[in-house]
Amino acid sequence: MSSPHPHASTDVRADRGPGASSAHEGADPQVLAELQSIRGTIDNIDAALVHLLAERFKATQRVGVLKATHGLPAGDPDREAAQIERLRVLAASAQLDPEFAEKFLNFIISEVIRHHVAISEDHRRQSPGAP
Amino acid sequence: MSSPHPHASTDVRADRGPGASSAHEGADPQVLAELQSIRGTIDNIDAALVHLLAERFKATQRVGVLKATHGLPAGDPDREAAQIERLRVLAASAQLDPEFAEKFLNFIISEVIRHHVAISEDHRRQSPGAP
C-alpha cells in the first residue's frame, strides 16, 4: 500500500476493491483501475440519491398524514400525470431516457401510495369516526 | 394573482396548481396550500434525482463501454452485493427503509445491465473478432 497509485498495481484484484471482483479474473490492471475510478463516482452518486430519497419520503410522509387527517384519497392521478410529464421533459434536457424517468417515478409513486394507504389505515383505526 | 398569498386563496382549486386537482374537490384551502407547499419540495427533490440519475447513467455507460471493449461480463454479482449492503447502511442512517433502498438499487441495476448487454451486442456486431 506504499505505492502512490495502488489501484494501478496488480494488487487490485487481490484487494477485491470495488473495481475488482471474481467477475474480472485476469483482466488488465489498468482497465480495472479505470473501472474502480468510475465505480467510486457511482458510489458517491448513490449516496446522494439515497439521502435525497430519504428527504423525499419525509415530504411524502407529511402529505400522507395530511391526506389521512382530512380524508383525501391516497392517490391523485392528475398530480401523477403532471409529475410524469415534467420529469420526462427534465430527463430529456439532462440526456436521461424519458422512458426510464417515467418508470423511475412510477416506481417511487407506487411505494409512496403504499405508505399513504398504510397511514390512512392507521388513522382510521385511531379515529373510527373520522372521514 | 395580486394576493400576497395566492396559494392560500380559494382560487387554488380553480388554478389546478400542483397542490390542487380533481382528487381534492371541496377540501379546505389551507390544507391544499400546505399540500402545495410540500409538493413544491417534492418537485425540487425529483429534479435533483433526475439530474443525478442522468450522471449515474453517464458513468455506467462508461463502465459498459469499458466492459464491452475488454470482454468483461455485463453483470458483477460481487459488486452488486457490496453496493446493496453499503446502501442499506446509508439508508438506515438517513432514516430511509433499507428494504426500499435495496429495491431501488435493484431497479437501477437491472436497467444498467440491460444497457450493458446492448452495448456489448453493439460492440460484437462492430468487431466480430473481439472477445
GROMACS .gro file of N, CA and C in nm, chain A:
model
  393
    1MET      N    1   0.082  -0.121   0.000
    1MET     CA    2   0.000   0.000   0.000
    1MET      C    3   0.085   0.126   0.000
    2SER      N    4   0.223   0.109  -0.023
    2SER     CA    5   0.308   0.227  -0.023
    2SER      C    6   0.316   0.290  -0.162
    3SER      N    7   0.260   0.222  -0.263
    3SER     CA    8   0.261   0.277  -0.398
    3SER      C    9   0.174   0.401  -0.406
    4PRO      N   10   0.222   0.506  -0.481
    4PRO     CA   11   0.137   0.624  -0.496
    4PRO      C   12   0.011   0.596  -0.578
    5HIS      N   13   0.011   0.488  -0.653
    5HIS     CA   14  -0.107   0.453  -0.736
    5HIS      C   15  -0.148   0.308  -0.707
    6PRO      N   16  -0.194   0.281  -0.586
    6PRO     CA   17  -0.222   0.142  -0.550
    6PRO      C   18  -0.325   0.076  -0.643
    7HIS      N   19  -0.417   0.156  -0.698
    7HIS     CA   20  -0.522   0.097  -0.780
    7HIS      C   21  -0.468   0.047  -0.914
    8ALA      N   22  -0.351   0.105  -0.955
    8ALA     CA   23  -0.297   0.067  -1.085
    8ALA      C   24  -0.206  -0.056  -1.072
    9SER      N   25  -0.178  -0.100  -0.948
    9SER     CA   26  -0.091  -0.216  -0.929
    9SER      C   27  -0.170  -0.344  -0.952
   10THR      N   28  -0.095  -0.455  -0.965
   10THR     CA   29  -0.164  -0.582  -0.985
   10THR      C   30  -0.230  -0.630  -0.856
   11ASP      N   31  -0.203  -0.559  -0.743
   11ASP     CA   32  -0.266  -0.596  -0.616
   11ASP      C   33  -0.417  -0.571  -0.618
   12VAL      N   34  -0.461  -0.495  -0.716
   12VAL     CA   35  -0.601  -0.451  -0.713
   12VAL      C   36  -0.699  -0.570  -0.711
   13ARG      N   37  -0.662  -0.678  -0.779
   13ARG     CA   38  -0.753  -0.793  -0.778
   13ARG      C   39  -0.752  -0.865  -0.644
   14ALA      N   40  -0.629  -0.878  -0.586
   14ALA     CA   41  -0.619  -0.944  -0.456
   14ALA      C   42  -0.695  -0.865  -0.350
   15ASP      N   43  -0.698  -0.730  -0.364
   15ASP     CA   44  -0.769  -0.645  -0.269
   15ASP      C   45  -0.920  -0.664  -0.274
   16ARG      N   46  -0.969  -0.710  -0.383
   16ARG     CA   47  -1.115  -0.718  -0.401
   16ARG      C   48  -1.183  -0.583  -0.368
   17GLY      N   49  -1.123  -0.475  -0.419
   17GLY     CA   50  -1.183  -0.342  -0.402
   17GLY      C   51  -1.307  -0.332  -0.490
   18PRO      N   52  -1.374  -0.214  -0.487
   18PRO     CA   53  -1.499  -0.201  -0.562
   18PRO      C   54  -1.482  -0.219  -0.712
   19GLY      N   55  -1.359  -0.202  -0.763
   19GLY     CA   56  -1.339  -0.214  -0.907
   19GLY      C   57  -1.297  -0.352  -0.950
   20ALA      N   58  -1.276  -0.440  -0.856
   20ALA     CA   59  -1.222  -0.572  -0.891
   20ALA      C   60  -1.296  -0.680  -0.814
   21SER      N   61  -1.343  -0.779  -0.884
   21SER     CA   62  -1.411  -0.889  -0.817
   21SER      C   63  -1.384  -1.014  -0.897
   22SER      N   64  -1.440  -1.126  -0.852
   22SER     CA   65  -1.416  -1.253  -0.920
   22SER      C   66  -1.464  -1.250  -1.065
   23ALA      N   67  -1.553  -1.153  -1.098
   23ALA     CA   68  -1.601  -1.142  -1.236
   23ALA      C   69  -1.490  -1.096  -1.331
   24HIS      N   70  -1.380  -1.043  -1.274
   24HIS     CA   71  -1.278  -0.982  -1.359
   24HIS      C   72  -1.142  -1.049  -1.349
   25GLU      N   73  -1.139  -1.177  -1.311
   25GLU     CA   74  -1.013  -1.252  -1.302
   25GLU      C   75  -0.935  -1.237  -1.433
   26GLY      N   76  -0.807  -1.201  -1.422
   26GLY     CA   77  -0.721  -1.198  -1.539
   26GLY      C   78  -0.732  -1.073  -1.625
   27ALA      N   79  -0.816  -0.975  -1.583
   27ALA     CA   80  -0.831  -0.853  -1.665
   27ALA      C   81  -0.712  -0.760  -1.646
   28ASP      N   82  -0.688  -0.676  -1.745
   28ASP     CA   83  -0.581  -0.576  -1.744
   28ASP      C   84  -0.594  -0.485  -1.621
   29PRO      N   85  -0.486  -0.473  -1.538
   29PRO     CA   86  -0.494  -0.390  -1.418
   29PRO      C   87  -0.530  -0.244  -1.447
   30GLN      N   88  -0.485  -0.192  -1.562
   30GLN     CA   89  -0.519  -0.052  -1.596
   30GLN      C   90  -0.668  -0.036  -1.622
   31VAL      N   91  -0.726  -0.138  -1.685
   31VAL     CA   92  -0.870  -0.135  -1.710
   31VAL      C   93  -0.944  -0.142  -1.577
   32LEU      N   94  -0.897  -0.229  -1.487
   32LEU     CA   95  -0.961  -0.241  -1.355
   32LEU      C   96  -0.948  -0.111  -1.276
   33ALA      N   97  -0.834  -0.041  -1.292
   33ALA     CA   98  -0.817   0.087  -1.221
   33ALA      C   99  -0.918   0.189  -1.272
   34GLU      N  100  -0.940   0.190  -1.404
   34GLU     CA  101  -1.039   0.285  -1.458
   34GLU      C  102  -1.179   0.248  -1.410
   35LEU      N  103  -1.207   0.118  -1.411
   35LEU     CA  104  -1.337   0.069  -1.363
   35LEU      C  105  -1.359   0.112  -1.218
   36GLN      N  106  -1.255   0.095  -1.137
   36GLN     CA  107  -1.263   0.131  -0.995
   36GLN      C  108  -1.289   0.281  -0.977
   37SER      N  109  -1.225   0.363  -1.059
   37SER     CA  110  -1.245   0.507  -1.050
   37SER      C  111  -1.389   0.545  -1.083
   38ILE      N  112  -1.443   0.488  -1.192
   38ILE     CA  113  -1.581   0.521  -1.229
   38ILE      C  114  -1.677   0.470  -1.122
   39ARG      N  115  -1.648   0.352  -1.068
   39ARG     CA  116  -1.736   0.297  -0.964
   39ARG      C  117  -1.736   0.384  -0.839
   40GLY      N  118  -1.622   0.451  -0.811
   40GLY     CA  119  -1.619   0.545  -0.698
   40GLY      C  120  -1.717   0.660  -0.720
   41THR      N  121  -1.723   0.709  -0.845
   41THR     CA  122  -1.820   0.814  -0.879
   41THR      C  123  -1.963   0.762  -0.863
   42ILE      N  124  -1.988   0.641  -0.911
   42ILE     CA  125  -2.122   0.582  -0.900
   42ILE      C  126  -2.161   0.569  -0.752
   43ASP      N  127  -2.067   0.527  -0.669
   43ASP     CA  128  -2.098   0.512  -0.526
   43ASP      C  129  -2.130   0.647  -0.462
   44ASN      N  130  -2.059   0.752  -0.502
   44ASN     CA  131  -2.090   0.885  -0.449
   44ASN      C  132  -2.228   0.931  -0.492
   45ILE      N  133  -2.261   0.908  -0.619
   45ILE     CA  134  -2.394   0.945  -0.669
   45ILE      C  135  -2.501   0.866  -0.593
   46ASP      N  136  -2.476   0.736  -0.570
   46ASP     CA  137  -2.575   0.654  -0.500
   46ASP      C  138  -2.600   0.705  -0.358
   47ALA      N  139  -2.492   0.749  -0.291
   47ALA     CA  140  -2.510   0.802  -0.155
   47ALA      C  141  -2.599   0.927  -0.160
   48ALA      N  142  -2.574   1.013  -0.259
   48ALA     CA  143  -2.657   1.134  -0.275
   48ALA      C  144  -2.802   1.096  -0.305
   49LEU      N  145  -2.823   0.996  -0.393
   49LEU     CA  146  -2.958   0.952  -0.428
   49LEU      C  147  -3.032   0.901  -0.303
   50VAL      N  148  -2.963   0.819  -0.222
   50VAL     CA  149  -3.028   0.764  -0.102
   50VAL      C  150  -3.069   0.877  -0.007
   51HIS      N  151  -2.982   0.976   0.009
   51HIS     CA  152  -3.016   1.085   0.101
   51HIS      C  153  -3.131   1.172   0.047
   52LEU      N  154  -3.133   1.193  -0.083
   52LEU     CA  155  -3.245   1.268  -0.142
   52LEU      C  156  -3.375   1.189  -0.131
   53LEU      N  157  -3.367   1.057  -0.154
   53LEU     CA  158  -3.487   0.974  -0.142
   53LEU      C  159  -3.539   0.977   0.002
   54ALA      N  160  -3.446   0.977   0.099
   54ALA     CA  161  -3.488   0.984   0.240
   54ALA      C  162  -3.567   1.113   0.264
   55GLU      N  163  -3.518   1.226   0.209
   55GLU     CA  164  -3.590   1.354   0.224
   55GLU      C  165  -3.722   1.350   0.150
   56ARG      N  166  -3.723   1.286   0.033
   56ARG     CA  167  -3.848   1.278  -0.045
   56ARG      C  168  -3.955   1.202   0.034
   57PHE      N  169  -3.914   1.093   0.099
   57PHE     CA  170  -4.013   1.015   0.175
   57PHE      C  171  -4.058   1.090   0.301
   58LYS      N  172  -3.969   1.173   0.358
   58LYS     CA  173  -4.015   1.258   0.470
   58LYS      C  174  -4.127   1.350   0.421
   59ALA      N  175  -4.107   1.407   0.302
   59ALA     CA  176  -4.206   1.500   0.246
   59ALA      C  177  -4.336   1.426   0.214
   60THR      N  178  -4.326   1.308   0.152
   60THR     CA  179  -4.450   1.237   0.117
   60THR      C  180  -4.517   1.180   0.242
   61GLN      N  181  -4.438   1.154   0.346
   61GLN     CA  182  -4.497   1.113   0.475
   61GLN      C  183  -4.586   1.225   0.529
   62ARG      N  184  -4.538   1.350   0.517
   62ARG     CA  185  -4.619   1.464   0.561
   62ARG      C  186  -4.746   1.474   0.477
   63VAL      N  187  -4.732   1.452   0.345
   63VAL     CA  188  -4.850   1.454   0.258
   63VAL      C  189  -4.947   1.344   0.300
   64GLY      N  190  -4.893   1.227   0.332
   64GLY     CA  191  -4.978   1.114   0.372
   64GLY      C  192  -5.058   1.144   0.497
   65VAL      N  193  -4.994   1.205   0.595
   65VAL     CA  194  -5.062   1.239   0.721
   65VAL      C  195  -5.170   1.344   0.693
   66LEU      N  196  -5.134   1.444   0.610
   66LEU     CA  197  -5.230   1.550   0.574
   66LEU      C  198  -5.353   1.489   0.505
   67LYS      N  199  -5.328   1.399   0.411
   67LYS     CA  200  -5.440   1.337   0.337
   67LYS      C  201  -5.525   1.251   0.430
   68ALA      N  202  -5.460   1.173   0.517
   68ALA     CA  203  -5.536   1.085   0.607
   68ALA      C  204  -5.619   1.168   0.704
   69THR      N  205  -5.559   1.276   0.756
   69THR     CA  206  -5.627   1.360   0.855
   69THR      C  207  -5.750   1.427   0.794
   70HIS      N  208  -5.742   1.461   0.665
   70HIS     CA  209  -5.850   1.536   0.601
   70HIS      C  210  -5.932   1.450   0.505
   71GLY      N  211  -5.912   1.319   0.513
   71GLY     CA  212  -5.994   1.228   0.433
   71GLY      C  213  -5.975   1.240   0.283
   72LEU      N  214  -5.855   1.287   0.239
   72LEU     CA  215  -5.829   1.296   0.095
   72LEU      C  216  -5.779   1.160   0.044
   73PRO      N  217  -5.805   1.127  -0.083
   73PRO     CA  218  -5.762   0.997  -0.136
   73PRO      C  219  -5.610   0.984  -0.140
   74ALA      N  220  -5.559   0.861  -0.121
   74ALA     CA  221  -5.414   0.836  -0.116
   74ALA      C  222  -5.347   0.869  -0.250
   75GLY      N  223  -5.410   0.833  -0.360
   75GLY     CA  224  -5.353   0.859  -0.492
   75GLY      C  225  -5.417   0.983  -0.554
   76ASP      N  226  -5.350   1.041  -0.654
   76ASP     CA  227  -5.402   1.161  -0.721
   76ASP      C  228  -5.357   1.155  -0.868
   77PRO      N  229  -5.438   1.094  -0.955
   77PRO     CA  230  -5.395   1.071  -1.094
   77PRO      C  231  -5.356   1.199  -1.170
   78ASP      N  232  -5.426   1.312  -1.145
   78ASP     CA  233  -5.391   1.437  -1.214
   78ASP      C  234  -5.250   1.482  -1.177
   79ARG      N  235  -5.223   1.479  -1.048
   79ARG     CA  236  -5.090   1.518  -0.998
   79ARG      C  237  -4.983   1.425  -1.057
   80GLU      N  238  -5.011   1.294  -1.057
   80GLU     CA  239  -4.912   1.199  -1.107
   80GLU      C  240  -4.883   1.222  -1.256
   81ALA      N  241  -4.988   1.250  -1.333
   81ALA     CA  242  -4.969   1.275  -1.477
   81ALA      C  243  -4.882   1.399  -1.497
   82ALA      N  244  -4.907   1.505  -1.416
   82ALA     CA  245  -4.828   1.629  -1.428
   82ALA      C  246  -4.682   1.603  -1.390
   83GLN      N  247  -4.661   1.523  -1.284
   83GLN     CA  248  -4.524   1.492  -1.240
   83GLN      C  249  -4.449   1.415  -1.349
   84ILE      N  250  -4.518   1.317  -1.408
   84ILE     CA  251  -4.453   1.235  -1.511
   84ILE      C  252  -4.415   1.322  -1.631
   85GLU      N  253  -4.506   1.408  -1.674
   85GLU     CA  254  -4.478   1.493  -1.789
   85GLU      C  255  -4.360   1.584  -1.760
   86ARG      N  256  -4.358   1.644  -1.641
   86ARG     CA  257  -4.249   1.735  -1.603
   86ARG      C  258  -4.116   1.660  -1.599
   87LEU      N  259  -4.115   1.542  -1.539
   87LEU     CA  260  -3.988   1.468  -1.527
   87LEU      C  261  -3.938   1.419  -1.662
   88ARG      N  262  -4.030   1.387  -1.752
   88ARG     CA  263  -3.987   1.346  -1.887
   88ARG      C  264  -3.913   1.460  -1.956
   89VAL      N  265  -3.966   1.582  -1.939
   89VAL     CA  266  -3.902   1.700  -2.001
   89VAL      C  267  -3.765   1.725  -1.938
   90LEU      N  268  -3.760   1.721  -1.802
   90LEU     CA  269  -3.632   1.740  -1.733
   90LEU      C  270  -3.531   1.633  -1.774
   91ALA      N  271  -3.578   1.508  -1.785
   91ALA     CA  272  -3.490   1.397  -1.821
   91ALA      C  273  -3.430   1.422  -1.959
   92ALA      N  274  -3.515   1.461  -2.055
   92ALA     CA  275  -3.467   1.484  -2.191
   92ALA      C  276  -3.358   1.591  -2.191
   93SER      N  277  -3.378   1.698  -2.113
   93SER     CA  278  -3.279   1.806  -2.111
   93SER      C  279  -3.150   1.763  -2.041
   94ALA      N  280  -3.159   1.660  -1.954
   94ALA     CA  281  -3.039   1.610  -1.884
   94ALA      C  282  -2.979   1.489  -1.957
   95GLN      N  283  -3.032   1.458  -2.075
   95GLN     CA  284  -2.987   1.342  -2.154
   95GLN      C  285  -3.007   1.208  -2.082
   96LEU      N  286  -3.117   1.202  -2.005
   96LEU     CA  287  -3.160   1.075  -1.944
   96LEU      C  288  -3.280   1.027  -2.024
   97ASP      N  289  -3.289   0.897  -2.049
   97ASP     CA  290  -3.401   0.840  -2.124
   97ASP      C  291  -3.534   0.874  -2.056
   98PRO      N  292  -3.623   0.952  -2.123
   98PRO     CA  293  -3.750   0.989  -2.060
   98PRO      C  294  -3.834   0.867  -2.020
   99GLU      N  295  -3.823   0.757  -2.096
   99GLU     CA  296  -3.895   0.635  -2.059
   99GLU      C  297  -3.848   0.585  -1.923
  100PHE      N  298  -3.716   0.591  -1.903
  100PHE     CA  299  -3.664   0.546  -1.775
  100PHE      C  300  -3.708   0.638  -1.662
  101ALA      N  301  -3.707   0.771  -1.688
  101ALA     CA  302  -3.751   0.867  -1.586
  101ALA      C  303  -3.896   0.838  -1.545
  102GLU      N  304  -3.978   0.804  -1.643
  102GLU     CA  305  -4.119   0.773  -1.613
  102GLU      C  306  -4.129   0.645  -1.530
  103LYS      N  307  -4.055   0.541  -1.570
  103LYS     CA  308  -4.054   0.416  -1.494
  103LYS      C  309  -4.006   0.440  -1.351
  104PHE      N  310  -3.904   0.525  -1.338
  104PHE     CA  311  -3.848   0.557  -1.207
  104PHE      C  312  -3.954   0.624  -1.119
  105LEU      N  313  -4.021   0.725  -1.176
  105LEU     CA  314  -4.123   0.796  -1.096
  105LEU      C  315  -4.237   0.701  -1.059
  106ASN      N  316  -4.279   0.616  -1.150
  106ASN     CA  317  -4.386   0.520  -1.118
  106ASN      C  318  -4.343   0.426  -1.006
  107PHE      N  319  -4.216   0.387  -1.009
  107PHE     CA  320  -4.161   0.300  -0.904
  107PHE      C  321  -4.170   0.369  -0.768
  108ILE      N  322  -4.131   0.497  -0.764
  108ILE     CA  323  -4.134   0.574  -0.638
  108ILE      C  324  -4.279   0.596  -0.594
  109ILE      N  325  -4.364   0.636  -0.690
  109ILE     CA  326  -4.503   0.669  -0.654
  109ILE      C  327  -4.576   0.546  -0.600
  110SER      N  328  -4.548   0.428  -0.656
  110SER     CA  329  -4.620   0.310  -0.607
  110SER      C  330  -4.579   0.281  -0.463
  111GLU      N  331  -4.454   0.309  -0.428
  111GLU     CA  332  -4.410   0.294  -0.289
  111GLU      C  333  -4.478   0.399  -0.200
  112VAL      N  334  -4.486   0.522  -0.251
  112VAL     CA  335  -4.549   0.630  -0.173
  112VAL      C  336  -4.696   0.598  -0.147
  113ILE      N  337  -4.767   0.549  -0.249
  113ILE     CA  338  -4.910   0.520  -0.231
  113ILE      C  339  -4.927   0.408  -0.128
  114ARG      N  340  -4.836   0.309  -0.134
  114ARG     CA  341  -4.838   0.202  -0.034
  114ARG      C  342  -4.826   0.262   0.108
  115HIS      N  343  -4.735   0.360   0.124
  115HIS     CA  344  -4.720   0.426   0.254
  115HIS      C  345  -4.848   0.502   0.291
  116HIS      N  346  -4.906   0.574   0.191
  116HIS     CA  347  -5.024   0.657   0.220
  116HIS      C  348  -5.142   0.570   0.262
  117VAL      N  349  -5.156   0.457   0.198
  117VAL     CA  350  -5.267   0.366   0.235
  117VAL      C  351  -5.244   0.317   0.378
  118ALA      N  352  -5.120   0.285   0.412
  118ALA     CA  353  -5.089   0.238   0.548
  118ALA      C  354  -5.117   0.348   0.651
  119ILE      N  355  -5.077   0.473   0.617
  119ILE     CA  356  -5.103   0.585   0.710
  119ILE      C  357  -5.253   0.604   0.727
  120SER      N  358  -5.326   0.595   0.615
  120SER     CA  359  -5.471   0.614   0.618
  120SER      C  360  -5.538   0.506   0.703
  121GLU      N  361  -5.490   0.382   0.690
  121GLU     CA  362  -5.548   0.273   0.771
  121GLU      C  363  -5.518   0.292   0.919
  122ASP      N  364  -5.395   0.334   0.949
  122ASP     CA  365  -5.359   0.364   1.089
  122ASP      C  366  -5.452   0.472   1.144
  123HIS      N  367  -5.473   0.577   1.062
  123HIS     CA  368  -5.555   0.690   1.105
  123HIS      C  369  -5.699   0.645   1.133
  124ARG      N  370  -5.751   0.559   1.044
  124ARG     CA  371  -5.889   0.512   1.064
  124ARG      C  372  -5.901   0.428   1.191
  125ARG      N  373  -5.797   0.347   1.215
  125ARG     CA  374  -5.801   0.265   1.337
  125ARG      C  375  -5.801   0.352   1.462
  126GLN      N  376  -5.724   0.465   1.455
  126GLN     CA  377  -5.713   0.552   1.572
  126GLN      C  378  -5.832   0.646   1.588
  127SER      N  379  -5.901   0.680   1.477
  127SER     CA  380  -6.016   0.771   1.482
  127SER      C  381  -6.130   0.711   1.401
  128PRO      N  382  -6.203   0.614   1.459
  128PRO     CA  383  -6.305   0.542   1.381
  128PRO      C  384  -6.415   0.633   1.326
  129GLY      N  385  -6.437   0.754   1.387
  129GLY     CA  386  -6.544   0.841   1.339
  129GLY      C  387  -6.500   0.935   1.228
  130ALA      N  388  -6.369   0.941   1.202
  130ALA     CA  389  -6.317   1.036   1.102
  130ALA      C  390  -6.353   0.991   0.961
  131PRO      N  391  -6.354   1.087   0.864
  131PRO     CA  392  -6.389   1.050   0.726
  131PRO      C  393  -6.288   0.953   0.667
   0.00000   0.00000   0.00000
